[in-house]
Amino acid sequence: MSPSRKEVIALFAKHVSPGKVDTYTQYGMMLVPGRRQGCFIYDKDGTGYMNCHSNGGVFNLGHRNPRVIRAVTKALEGYDIGNHHLVSEPRALLAGMLARTLPHGLNQVVYGVGGGEAIDLAIKLARGVTGRPGIVSASGGYHGHTGLALATGDARFKDKFGPMPPGFSQVPFNDIAALEAAVTRDTAAVIMESIPATLGIIVPGRDYFRKAKALCARRGALLILDEVQTGFGRTGSFWCFEQFAVQPDIVVMGKGMSGGIYPISATAYHERYRDFFRADPFVHVSTFGGSEAGCAAAMEVIRMSSGKKFLAGVAAAGSRIRRELEGLAAEFPAANFRVRGLGLMMGLAFADEVHSLFMLKLLFDRGIYMVYS
């Protein structure tokens, strides 16, 4: 017999996170997921919620997508985690599929379990191939909670954990003048989210990344684009950076790559750097990175979400929802909100924190689950 909702909350508070339980209790927004399917999650008490958060793009294809489940179930008939020391058929097949979705030359793949691990590898590689220490990221951005990834983020994520490694700096997002002042001959890479989610779903100017890439090229630095939240069709193109007509040197992916079923992430980099790992192919390893069962999930995700019809559907749905939301903003000007985003990666920008939290609670009480940034 499964524990009651009340028992789950008590156990979670005792052994996992009392702070989360305190916060959700304070705001009257306690959600203990039980059944979930498609775009809906149901509390253990039976209350249904439309999931507009999607865990930052993990559930691009909905909860418990049957095609992804079938792919993983079939893979588990013959595969397990695999051995990262050995040549692997599923990892090879997935890498080939990823390479076909990426610009020419971006065809080298290193696997991880989560986005932070993949970001760490991207930074390690940039420092390794350039021989430089400097990493420039965006203020308000977020790239993960692991070591080097954490160092790229804001103070609220890292200050409690003591000194960070040297060489990291931040500039305002979408400000090419500030970026030009920050990128020097000591800079190994500029790392940015194609659309920074934690910053508030900020869509950059159409030429921002092209200018950033040209700046990096002039000064011998690499451009790393973090597509952990934006990738796999969420914005209406398979990779968000396609809409900005730029070719990064390194692309980091995760979240939606899993299909919401099996954790997997990857770092794809240009073939011009492939010899970096040739001399010592074991200098970077990940025991569970690119699990062979997880590769099956990712390959099915690519099959489903890379087609023109699918991507056109994302773009059309995004346009329709934007029109409706902008209509509501015009009808109720006192709400004072704006719509941001591309495709189905959207945010509502309110005048201040009070209005944002009020709307979050109002929607939650009406069965719509969103998160506050």
Coordinates of C-alpha atoms in Angstrom, one line a residue:
M1 CA 0.0 0.0 0.0
S2 CA 1.4 3.4 -1.0
P3 CA 1.9 6.1 1.6
S4 CA -0.8 8.8 1.9
R5 CA -0.2 12.3 0.6
K6 CA 0.3 13.6 4.1
E7 CA 2.9 10.9 4.8
V8 CA 4.8 11.7 1.6
I9 CA 5.0 15.4 2.5
A10 CA 6.2 14.5 6.0
L11 CA 8.9 12.1 4.7
F12 CA 10.0 14.6 2.1
A13 CA 10.4 17.3 4.8
K14 CA 12.3 15.0 7.1
H15 CA 14.7 13.4 4.6
V16 CA 14.8 15.5 1.4
S17 CA 14.1 19.2 1.7
P18 CA 12.3 20.8 4.6
G19 CA 12.8 24.2 2.9
K20 CA 10.7 23.2 -0.2
V21 CA 7.9 21.9 2.0
D22 CA 8.0 25.1 4.1
T23 CA 7.9 27.3 0.9
Y24 CA 5.0 25.4 -0.8
T25 CA 3.1 25.3 2.5
Q26 CA 3.5 29.0 3.0
Y27 CA 2.1 29.9 -0.4
G28 CA -0.6 27.2 -0.5
M29 CA 1.0 25.6 -3.6
M30 CA 1.7 22.1 -2.4
L31 CA 1.7 19.7 -5.4
V32 CA 2.6 16.0 -4.8
P33 CA 2.6 14.4 -8.3
G34 CA 1.0 11.1 -8.7
R35 CA -0.4 10.1 -12.1
R36 CA 0.9 12.1 -15.1
Q37 CA 0.2 12.0 -18.8
G38 CA 0.7 14.3 -21.7
C39 CA 0.7 17.9 -20.6
F40 CA -1.1 17.1 -17.3
I41 CA 0.1 16.1 -13.8
Y42 CA -2.3 15.0 -11.1
D43 CA -1.7 15.5 -7.4
K44 CA -2.1 12.4 -5.2
D45 CA -5.4 13.9 -4.1
G46 CA -6.6 13.7 -7.7
T47 CA -6.4 17.4 -8.6
G48 CA -5.2 17.9 -12.1
Y49 CA -2.8 20.6 -13.4
M50 CA -1.8 21.6 -16.8
N51 CA 2.0 21.6 -16.7
C52 CA 3.2 24.8 -18.3
H53 CA 6.6 24.6 -16.7
S54 CA 7.6 21.3 -18.3
N55 CA 10.7 21.2 -16.0
G56 CA 12.6 23.6 -18.2
G57 CA 12.0 21.6 -21.4
V58 CA 12.4 18.1 -20.1
F59 CA 8.8 17.3 -21.0
N60 CA 8.8 18.8 -24.5
L61 CA 7.0 15.6 -25.6
G62 CA 4.8 15.5 -22.6
H63 CA 4.8 13.2 -19.6
R64 CA 5.3 9.5 -20.2
N65 CA 5.4 9.8 -24.0
P66 CA 4.5 6.3 -25.2
R67 CA 6.9 6.2 -28.1
V68 CA 9.9 7.1 -25.9
I69 CA 8.8 4.5 -23.3
R70 CA 8.5 1.9 -25.9
A71 CA 12.0 2.7 -27.3
V72 CA 13.6 2.5 -23.8
T73 CA 11.7 -0.7 -22.9
K74 CA 12.8 -2.4 -26.1
A75 CA 16.4 -1.2 -25.5
L76 CA 16.4 -2.7 -22.0
E77 CA 15.7 -6.1 -23.5
G78 CA 19.4 -6.1 -24.7
Y79 CA 21.1 -3.2 -23.2
D80 CA 21.9 -1.7 -19.8
I81 CA 24.0 1.4 -18.8
G82 CA 27.0 0.1 -20.9
N83 CA 30.7 0.6 -20.2
H84 CA 32.1 4.1 -20.9
H85 CA 35.5 2.5 -21.6
L86 CA 34.3 0.5 -24.6
V87 CA 33.1 1.2 -28.1
S88 CA 29.3 1.4 -28.1
E89 CA 26.8 0.9 -30.9
P90 CA 24.0 3.0 -29.3
R91 CA 26.4 5.9 -28.5
A92 CA 27.7 5.8 -32.1
L93 CA 24.3 5.7 -33.6
L94 CA 23.0 8.6 -31.5
A95 CA 26.1 10.7 -32.2
G96 CA 25.5 10.2 -35.9
M97 CA 21.9 11.3 -35.6
L98 CA 22.9 14.4 -33.6
A99 CA 25.6 15.3 -36.1
R100 CA 23.0 15.3 -38.9
T101 CA 20.9 17.9 -37.0
L102 CA 23.9 20.3 -36.4
P103 CA 25.8 22.6 -38.7
H104 CA 28.6 21.1 -40.8
G105 CA 31.6 20.2 -38.7
L106 CA 29.8 20.1 -35.4
N107 CA 30.0 16.3 -35.3
Q108 CA 32.0 15.3 -32.2
V109 CA 30.0 14.2 -29.2
V110 CA 30.8 13.6 -25.5
Y111 CA 28.0 12.2 -23.3
G112 CA 27.0 13.1 -19.8
V113 CA 24.1 12.5 -17.4
G114 CA 22.9 16.1 -16.9
G115 CA 23.3 19.6 -18.3
G116 CA 25.8 20.7 -15.6
E117 CA 28.2 17.9 -16.4
A118 CA 28.0 18.7 -20.1
I119 CA 28.7 22.3 -19.4
D120 CA 31.7 21.4 -17.3
L121 CA 33.1 19.4 -20.3
A122 CA 32.5 22.3 -22.7
I123 CA 34.5 24.6 -20.5
K124 CA 37.3 22.1 -19.9
L125 CA 37.5 21.5 -23.7
A126 CA 37.6 25.3 -24.4
R127 CA 40.3 25.8 -21.9
G128 CA 42.2 22.8 -23.2
V129 CA 42.3 23.7 -26.9
T130 CA 42.9 27.4 -26.4
G131 CA 45.4 27.2 -23.4
R132 CA 43.5 30.1 -21.9
P133 CA 41.7 30.4 -18.5
G134 CA 39.0 33.1 -19.1
I135 CA 35.3 32.2 -19.4
V136 CA 32.7 35.0 -20.0
S137 CA 29.0 34.3 -19.2
A138 CA 25.9 36.4 -18.9
S139 CA 24.7 38.0 -15.7
G140 CA 21.4 36.4 -14.7
G141 CA 22.2 33.3 -16.7
Y142 CA 22.3 29.7 -15.4
H143 CA 24.3 26.8 -16.6
G144 CA 24.0 24.2 -13.8
H145 CA 25.0 23.4 -10.2
T146 CA 28.2 21.5 -10.8
G147 CA 31.8 22.9 -10.4
L148 CA 32.7 24.9 -13.5
A149 CA 29.1 25.3 -14.6
L150 CA 28.4 26.8 -11.1
A151 CA 31.2 29.3 -11.6
T152 CA 29.5 30.8 -14.7
G153 CA 26.3 31.5 -12.7
D154 CA 25.1 34.3 -10.5
A155 CA 26.1 34.9 -6.8
R156 CA 22.8 33.5 -5.4
F157 CA 23.7 30.1 -6.8
K158 CA 27.4 30.0 -5.7
D159 CA 28.2 32.3 -2.8
K160 CA 27.2 29.9 -0.1
F161 CA 29.6 27.3 -1.3
G162 CA 32.8 29.2 -0.9
P163 CA 35.4 30.5 -3.4
M164 CA 34.9 29.7 -7.0
P165 CA 37.8 28.9 -9.4
P166 CA 39.4 32.0 -11.0
G167 CA 39.0 33.1 -14.5
F168 CA 35.2 33.6 -14.7
S169 CA 33.5 36.9 -15.4
Q170 CA 30.0 38.1 -16.4
V171 CA 28.5 40.7 -18.7
P172 CA 24.9 41.9 -19.4
F173 CA 23.1 39.6 -21.8
N174 CA 22.4 41.0 -25.3
D175 CA 25.0 43.8 -24.9
I176 CA 27.7 43.4 -27.5
A177 CA 29.7 46.4 -26.4
A178 CA 30.0 44.9 -22.9
L179 CA 31.0 41.6 -24.4
E180 CA 33.6 43.2 -26.6
A181 CA 35.1 44.8 -23.5
A182 CA 35.2 41.5 -21.6
V183 CA 36.7 39.2 -24.2
T184 CA 40.5 39.5 -24.2
R185 CA 43.4 37.4 -25.4
D186 CA 43.1 35.5 -22.1
T187 CA 39.5 34.4 -22.9
A188 CA 39.0 30.7 -23.7
A189 CA 35.2 30.9 -24.4
V190 CA 32.0 32.9 -24.2
I191 CA 29.2 30.8 -22.9
M192 CA 25.5 31.8 -23.3
E193 CA 22.1 30.3 -23.2
S194 CA 20.4 30.8 -26.6
I195 CA 17.5 32.2 -24.5
P196 CA 18.4 32.6 -20.8
A197 CA 15.5 31.1 -18.9
T198 CA 16.4 32.0 -15.4
L199 CA 17.0 35.6 -16.5
G200 CA 13.3 35.7 -17.6
I201 CA 13.1 34.2 -21.1
I202 CA 15.1 37.0 -22.7
V203 CA 15.2 36.7 -26.5
P204 CA 18.4 38.3 -27.9
G205 CA 18.6 40.7 -30.8
R206 CA 18.8 38.9 -34.2
D207 CA 22.4 39.7 -34.8
Y208 CA 23.7 39.4 -31.2
F209 CA 25.1 35.9 -31.5
R210 CA 26.5 36.5 -35.0
K211 CA 28.4 39.5 -33.6
A212 CA 29.5 37.4 -30.6
K213 CA 30.8 34.7 -32.8
A214 CA 32.7 37.1 -35.0
L215 CA 34.2 38.7 -31.8
C216 CA 35.3 35.3 -30.5
A217 CA 36.8 34.4 -33.8
R218 CA 38.8 37.7 -33.9
R219 CA 40.2 37.1 -30.5
G220 CA 40.8 33.4 -30.6
A221 CA 38.0 32.4 -28.2
L222 CA 35.3 29.8 -28.7
L223 CA 31.5 30.4 -28.6
I224 CA 29.6 27.9 -26.5
L225 CA 25.8 27.9 -26.8
D226 CA 23.9 26.2 -24.0
E227 CA 20.8 24.6 -25.6
V228 CA 19.9 22.5 -22.6
Q229 CA 16.5 24.3 -22.2
T230 CA 16.1 25.5 -25.8
G231 CA 17.1 22.5 -27.8
F232 CA 15.1 19.6 -29.4
G233 CA 12.4 21.8 -31.0
R234 CA 11.1 23.8 -28.0
T235 CA 11.5 27.2 -29.8
G236 CA 10.1 26.1 -33.2
S237 CA 13.5 25.1 -34.7
F238 CA 15.4 22.0 -33.7
W239 CA 18.2 24.1 -32.3
C240 CA 17.3 27.6 -31.1
F241 CA 20.5 29.1 -32.5
E242 CA 19.3 28.3 -36.0
Q243 CA 17.0 31.2 -35.7
F244 CA 19.9 33.5 -35.2
A245 CA 22.0 32.2 -38.2
V246 CA 25.1 31.5 -36.1
Q247 CA 27.3 28.4 -35.9
P248 CA 28.8 27.9 -32.4
D249 CA 32.0 26.1 -31.7
I250 CA 30.4 24.0 -29.0
V251 CA 26.8 23.1 -28.3
V252 CA 25.5 21.7 -24.9
M253 CA 22.3 19.8 -24.7
G254 CA 20.2 17.9 -22.1
K255 CA 16.7 18.0 -20.6
G256 CA 14.5 17.4 -23.6
M257 CA 17.0 15.0 -25.0
S258 CA 15.8 12.5 -22.4
G259 CA 12.2 12.5 -23.5
G260 CA 11.4 12.9 -19.8
I261 CA 12.2 9.2 -19.4
Y262 CA 15.9 8.5 -19.1
P263 CA 18.6 11.1 -18.1
I264 CA 21.1 11.9 -20.7
S265 CA 23.1 15.0 -21.9
A266 CA 25.8 15.7 -24.4
T267 CA 28.4 18.2 -25.6
A268 CA 28.9 18.5 -29.3
Y269 CA 32.0 20.3 -30.6
H270 CA 33.6 21.1 -33.9
E271 CA 35.7 18.4 -35.6
R272 CA 38.7 20.9 -35.7
Y273 CA 39.2 20.0 -32.0
R274 CA 38.8 16.3 -32.3
D275 CA 42.5 15.6 -31.8
F276 CA 42.4 17.1 -28.3
F277 CA 41.2 13.7 -26.9
R278 CA 43.2 11.5 -29.3
A279 CA 46.4 11.4 -27.3
D280 CA 44.5 10.4 -24.1
P281 CA 40.9 9.3 -24.8
F282 CA 40.4 8.6 -21.1
V283 CA 41.2 12.1 -19.8
H284 CA 37.5 12.7 -19.5
V285 CA 35.0 9.9 -18.6
S286 CA 31.4 9.7 -17.3
T287 CA 30.4 6.4 -15.8
F288 CA 26.7 6.9 -16.6
G289 CA 27.0 9.4 -19.4
G290 CA 25.3 8.3 -22.6
S291 CA 23.7 5.3 -21.0
E292 CA 22.9 2.8 -23.8
A293 CA 19.3 2.7 -22.7
G294 CA 19.3 6.5 -22.5
C295 CA 20.6 6.6 -26.1
A296 CA 17.4 4.9 -27.2
A297 CA 15.3 7.6 -25.6
A298 CA 17.3 10.3 -27.2
M299 CA 17.2 8.7 -30.7
E300 CA 13.4 8.5 -30.4
V301 CA 13.2 12.1 -29.3
I302 CA 15.2 13.1 -32.4
R303 CA 12.9 11.1 -34.7
M304 CA 9.8 12.7 -33.3
S305 CA 10.9 16.3 -32.9
S306 CA 13.2 17.0 -35.9
G307 CA 10.6 16.7 -38.6
K308 CA 9.4 19.8 -40.5
K309 CA 5.7 19.1 -39.7
F310 CA 6.5 18.8 -35.9
L311 CA 8.5 22.0 -35.8
A312 CA 5.9 23.9 -37.8
G313 CA 3.4 22.8 -35.3
V314 CA 5.5 24.1 -32.5
A315 CA 5.9 27.5 -34.2
A316 CA 2.1 27.7 -35.0
A317 CA 1.1 26.8 -31.5
G318 CA 3.5 29.3 -30.1
S319 CA 2.1 32.0 -32.3
R320 CA -1.5 31.2 -31.4
I321 CA -0.8 31.2 -27.7
R322 CA 1.2 34.5 -28.0
R323 CA -1.7 36.2 -29.8
E324 CA -4.2 35.0 -27.1
L325 CA -1.9 36.2 -24.3
E326 CA -1.2 39.5 -25.9
G327 CA -5.0 39.9 -26.4
L328 CA -5.5 39.3 -22.7
A329 CA -2.8 41.9 -21.9
A330 CA -4.6 44.4 -24.0
E331 CA -8.0 43.6 -22.5
F332 CA -6.7 43.8 -18.9
P333 CA -4.1 46.5 -18.9
A334 CA -4.1 46.7 -15.1
A335 CA -2.4 43.3 -15.2
N336 CA 0.6 45.0 -16.9
F337 CA 2.4 42.0 -18.4
R338 CA 4.3 41.3 -21.5
V339 CA 4.9 38.0 -23.4
R340 CA 8.5 36.8 -24.1
G341 CA 9.9 33.9 -25.9
L342 CA 10.1 31.9 -29.1
G343 CA 7.9 29.0 -30.2
L344 CA 6.6 27.2 -27.1
M345 CA 9.4 28.5 -24.8
M346 CA 7.5 31.4 -23.2
G347 CA 7.5 33.7 -20.2
L348 CA 5.1 36.4 -18.8
A349 CA 7.0 39.5 -17.6
F350 CA 5.1 41.4 -14.9
A351 CA 5.9 44.8 -13.5
D352 CA 7.2 43.5 -10.2
E353 CA 7.6 40.5 -8.0
V354 CA 4.3 41.0 -6.1
H355 CA 2.3 40.8 -9.3
S356 CA 4.3 37.8 -10.5
L357 CA 3.7 35.8 -7.4
F358 CA 0.1 36.8 -7.2
M359 CA -0.5 35.5 -10.8
L360 CA 1.5 32.3 -10.1
K361 CA -0.8 31.5 -7.1
L362 CA -4.0 32.6 -9.0
L363 CA -3.2 30.2 -11.9
F364 CA -2.2 27.4 -9.6
D365 CA -5.5 27.5 -7.8
R366 CA -7.1 27.2 -11.2
G367 CA -5.1 24.1 -12.3
I368 CA -2.3 25.7 -14.2
Y369 CA 1.2 25.0 -12.9
M370 CA 3.9 27.6 -13.7
V371 CA 7.1 28.6 -12.0
Y372 CA 8.5 32.0 -11.0
S373 CA 11.9 33.3 -12.2

